Coordinates of C-alpha atoms in Angstrom, one line a residue:
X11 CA -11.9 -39.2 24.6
X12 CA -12.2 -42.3 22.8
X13 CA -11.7 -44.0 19.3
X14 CA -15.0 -42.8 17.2
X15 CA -15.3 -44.7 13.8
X16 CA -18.3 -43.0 11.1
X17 CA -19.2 -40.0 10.2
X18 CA -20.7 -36.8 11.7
X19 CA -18.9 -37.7 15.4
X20 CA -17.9 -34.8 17.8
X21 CA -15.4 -35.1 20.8
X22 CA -12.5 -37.8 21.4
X23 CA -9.7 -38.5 20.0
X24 CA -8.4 -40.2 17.3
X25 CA -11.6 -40.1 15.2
X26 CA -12.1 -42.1 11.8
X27 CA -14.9 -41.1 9.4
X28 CA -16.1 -37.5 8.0
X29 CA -16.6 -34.0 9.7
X30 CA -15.3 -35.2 12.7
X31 CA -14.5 -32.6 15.6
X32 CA -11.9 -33.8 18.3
X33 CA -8.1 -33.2 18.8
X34 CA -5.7 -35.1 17.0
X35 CA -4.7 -38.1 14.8
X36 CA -8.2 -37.8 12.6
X37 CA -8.6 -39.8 9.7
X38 CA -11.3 -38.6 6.8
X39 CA -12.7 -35.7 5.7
X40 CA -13.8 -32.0 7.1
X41 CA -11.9 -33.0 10.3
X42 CA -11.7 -30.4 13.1
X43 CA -8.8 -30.5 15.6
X44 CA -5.2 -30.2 16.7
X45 CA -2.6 -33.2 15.0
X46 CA -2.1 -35.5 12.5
X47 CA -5.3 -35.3 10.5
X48 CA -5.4 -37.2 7.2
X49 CA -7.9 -36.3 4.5
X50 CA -9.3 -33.3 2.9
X51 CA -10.3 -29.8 4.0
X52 CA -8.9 -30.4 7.7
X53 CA -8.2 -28.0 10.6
X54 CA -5.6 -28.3 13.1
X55 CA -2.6 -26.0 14.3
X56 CA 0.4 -26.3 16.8
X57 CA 1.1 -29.7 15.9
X58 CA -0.3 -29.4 12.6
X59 CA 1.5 -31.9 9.8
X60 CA -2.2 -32.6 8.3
X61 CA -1.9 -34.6 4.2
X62 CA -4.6 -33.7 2.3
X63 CA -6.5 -30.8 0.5
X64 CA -6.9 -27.6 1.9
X65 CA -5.6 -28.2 5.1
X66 CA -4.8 -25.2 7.9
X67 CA -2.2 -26.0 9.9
X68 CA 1.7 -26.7 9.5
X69 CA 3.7 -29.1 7.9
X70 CA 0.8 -29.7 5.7
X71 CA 1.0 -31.8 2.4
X72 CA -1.7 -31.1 -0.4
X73 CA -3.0 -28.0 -2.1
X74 CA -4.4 -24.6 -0.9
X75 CA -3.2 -25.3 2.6
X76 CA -2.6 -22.3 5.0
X77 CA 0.6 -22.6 7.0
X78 CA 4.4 -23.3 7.5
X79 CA 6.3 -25.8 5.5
X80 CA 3.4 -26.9 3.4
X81 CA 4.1 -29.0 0.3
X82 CA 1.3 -28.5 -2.9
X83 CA -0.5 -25.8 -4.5
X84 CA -1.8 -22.2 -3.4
X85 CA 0.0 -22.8 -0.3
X86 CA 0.2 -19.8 2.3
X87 CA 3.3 -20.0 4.9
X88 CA 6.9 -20.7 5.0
X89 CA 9.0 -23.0 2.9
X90 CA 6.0 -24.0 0.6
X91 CA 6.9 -25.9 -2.2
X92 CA 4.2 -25.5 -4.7
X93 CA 2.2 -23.2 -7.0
X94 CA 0.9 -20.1 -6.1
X95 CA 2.5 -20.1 -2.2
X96 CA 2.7 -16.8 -0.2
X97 CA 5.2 -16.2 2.0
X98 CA 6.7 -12.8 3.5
X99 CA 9.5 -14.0 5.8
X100 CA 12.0 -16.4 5.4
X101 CA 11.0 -18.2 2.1
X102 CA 12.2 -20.4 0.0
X103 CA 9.6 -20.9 -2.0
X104 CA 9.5 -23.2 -5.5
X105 CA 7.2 -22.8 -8.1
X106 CA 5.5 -19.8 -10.1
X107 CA 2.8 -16.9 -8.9
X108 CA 4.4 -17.4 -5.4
X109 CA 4.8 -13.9 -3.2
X110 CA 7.7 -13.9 -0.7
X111 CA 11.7 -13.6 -0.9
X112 CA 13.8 -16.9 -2.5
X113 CA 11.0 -17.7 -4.4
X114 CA 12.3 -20.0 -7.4
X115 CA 9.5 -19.4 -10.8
X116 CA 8.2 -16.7 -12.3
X117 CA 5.3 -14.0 -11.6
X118 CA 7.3 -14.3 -7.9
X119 CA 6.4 -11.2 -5.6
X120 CA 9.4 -11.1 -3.5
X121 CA 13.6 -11.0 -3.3
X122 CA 16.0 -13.2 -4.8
X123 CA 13.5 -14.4 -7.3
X124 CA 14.2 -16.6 -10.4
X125 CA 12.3 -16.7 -13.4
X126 CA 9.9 -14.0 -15.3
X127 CA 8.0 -11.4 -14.2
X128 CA 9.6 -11.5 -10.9
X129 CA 8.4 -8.5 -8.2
X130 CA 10.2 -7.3 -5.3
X131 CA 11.0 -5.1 -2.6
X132 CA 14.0 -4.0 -1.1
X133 CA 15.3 -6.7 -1.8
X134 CA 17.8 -8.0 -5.3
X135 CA 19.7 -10.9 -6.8
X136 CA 16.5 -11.6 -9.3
X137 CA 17.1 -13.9 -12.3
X138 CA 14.7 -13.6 -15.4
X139 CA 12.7 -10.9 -17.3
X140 CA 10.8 -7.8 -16.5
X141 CA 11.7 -8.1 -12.9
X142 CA 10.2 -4.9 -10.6
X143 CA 11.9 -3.8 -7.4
X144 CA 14.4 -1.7 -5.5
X145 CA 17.2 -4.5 -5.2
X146 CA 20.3 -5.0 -6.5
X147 CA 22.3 -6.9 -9.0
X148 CA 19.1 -8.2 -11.0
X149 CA 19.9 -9.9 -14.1
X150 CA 17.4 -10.2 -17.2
X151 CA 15.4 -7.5 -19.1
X152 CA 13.3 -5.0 -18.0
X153 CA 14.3 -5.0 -14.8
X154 CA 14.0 -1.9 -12.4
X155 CA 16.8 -1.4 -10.0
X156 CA 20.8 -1.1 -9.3
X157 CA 23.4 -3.1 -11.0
X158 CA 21.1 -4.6 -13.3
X159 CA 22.5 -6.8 -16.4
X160 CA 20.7 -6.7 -19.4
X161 CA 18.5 -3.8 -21.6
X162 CA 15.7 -1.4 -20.5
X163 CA 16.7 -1.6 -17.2
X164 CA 15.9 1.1 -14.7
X165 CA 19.0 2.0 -12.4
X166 CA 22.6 2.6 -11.7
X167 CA 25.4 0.7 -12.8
X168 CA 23.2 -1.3 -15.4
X169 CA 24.5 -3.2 -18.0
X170 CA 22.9 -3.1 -21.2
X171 CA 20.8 -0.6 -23.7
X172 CA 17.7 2.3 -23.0
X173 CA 19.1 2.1 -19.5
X174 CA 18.9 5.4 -17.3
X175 CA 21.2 6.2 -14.6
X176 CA 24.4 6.1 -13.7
X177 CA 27.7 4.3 -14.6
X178 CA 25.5 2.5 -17.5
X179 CA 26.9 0.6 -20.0
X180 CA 25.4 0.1 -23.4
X181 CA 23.2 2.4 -25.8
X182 CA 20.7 5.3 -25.2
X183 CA 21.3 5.1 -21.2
X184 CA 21.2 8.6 -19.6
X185 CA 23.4 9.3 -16.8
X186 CA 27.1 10.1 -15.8
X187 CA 30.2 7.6 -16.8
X188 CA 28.2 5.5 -19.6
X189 CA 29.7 3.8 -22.2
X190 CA 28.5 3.7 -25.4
X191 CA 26.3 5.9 -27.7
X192 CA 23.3 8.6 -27.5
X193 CA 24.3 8.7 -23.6
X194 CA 23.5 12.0 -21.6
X195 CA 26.1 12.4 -18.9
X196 CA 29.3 13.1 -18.0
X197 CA 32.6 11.5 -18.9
X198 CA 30.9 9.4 -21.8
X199 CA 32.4 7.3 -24.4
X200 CA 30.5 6.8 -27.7
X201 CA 29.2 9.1 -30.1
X202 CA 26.3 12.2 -30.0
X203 CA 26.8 12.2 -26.2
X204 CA 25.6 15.7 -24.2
X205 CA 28.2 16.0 -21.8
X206 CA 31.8 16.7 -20.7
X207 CA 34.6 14.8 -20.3
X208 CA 33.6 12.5 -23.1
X209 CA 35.6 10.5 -25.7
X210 CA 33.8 10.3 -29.2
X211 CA 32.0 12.8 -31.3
X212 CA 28.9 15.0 -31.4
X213 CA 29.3 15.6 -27.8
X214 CA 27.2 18.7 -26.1
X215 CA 25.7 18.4 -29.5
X216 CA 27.9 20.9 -31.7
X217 CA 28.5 24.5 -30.2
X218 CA 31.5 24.5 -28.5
X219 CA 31.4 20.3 -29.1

């Protein structure tokens, strides 16, 4: 264990210099070991906190780096803040193209998403456009799920036009209790709406009315 300055050294500690392989505190590039390495394309875990490029570890600051709490860009782990980060668990992700929940962007995969083009999974409260997902209470256009506010969503209780499901309120939705015009359901309100229990005209579409 000693203090190795250059490049190409193996063992020790505290190493300075390029492809170094030893545990801990490494200062260059390539480095190998467990610590605070500084420099580009490092490895380390456990204690991890590496700055550079490319880093594995945690509490790494850079870009591409695999791990928890990583600051940069096509960062994998928790709490990234960056472009392209994947997280599953616990996220709270900022940036764009990210996967994981609490993702702040768009082209998130995740829940509780903000931005465009947003994806998730049993999960809801997603801000933007053309969001996918099972959740709840999504709010844009295009959006797939329950309690949806704007048009062409997919769901119940959406808010908006083209919607199908239930308790809709808007144009063209298909369901029961809509509001508004073309709907098929029951107790309606609008006009040319297939159902009972309506208020408007054309409803059940003539015989019988």
């Amino acid at each position: 264990m000693g203090l190795n300055v250059g490049s190409f050294n193996s063992a020790g500690g505290g190493n300075v210099g390029n492809f170094n392989s030893s545990f801990g505190n490494n200062v260059g590039n390539f480095n190998s070991g467990i610590g605070f390495n500084l420099g580009s394309f490092n490895s380390g875990a456990g204690h991890g906190s590496n700055t550079g490029s490319f880093n594995s570890g945690i509490r790494n600051t850079g870009w591409a780096n695999s791990g928890n709490t990583n600051t940069g860009v096509f960062n994998s782990g928790t709490l990234n803040t960056a472009i392209g980060g994947t997280e599953i668990l616990d996220v709270d992700n900022s940036g764009f193209g990210n996967i994981g929940a609490g993702n702040s962007g768009f082209f998130n995969t995740g829940g509780f998403n903000s931005g465009v083009g947003n994806s998730t999974s049993g999960g809801g409260l997603n801000v933007g456009l053309f969001n996918s997902g099972t959740g709840k209470n999504s709010t844009g256009i295009g959006n797939t799920g329950d309690n949806t506010v704007g048009f062409f969503n997919s769901g119940d209780v959406s808010r908006g036009f083209f919607n199908p499901g239930m308790g809709n309120v808007g144009v063209l939705n298909m369901g029961f209790a809509n509001s508004g015009f073309l709907n098929w359901g029951r107790i309606t309100s609008g006009a040319l709406n297939a159902a009972t229990k309506r208020s408007g005209f054309f409803h059940g579409l003539i015989p019988g009315w």
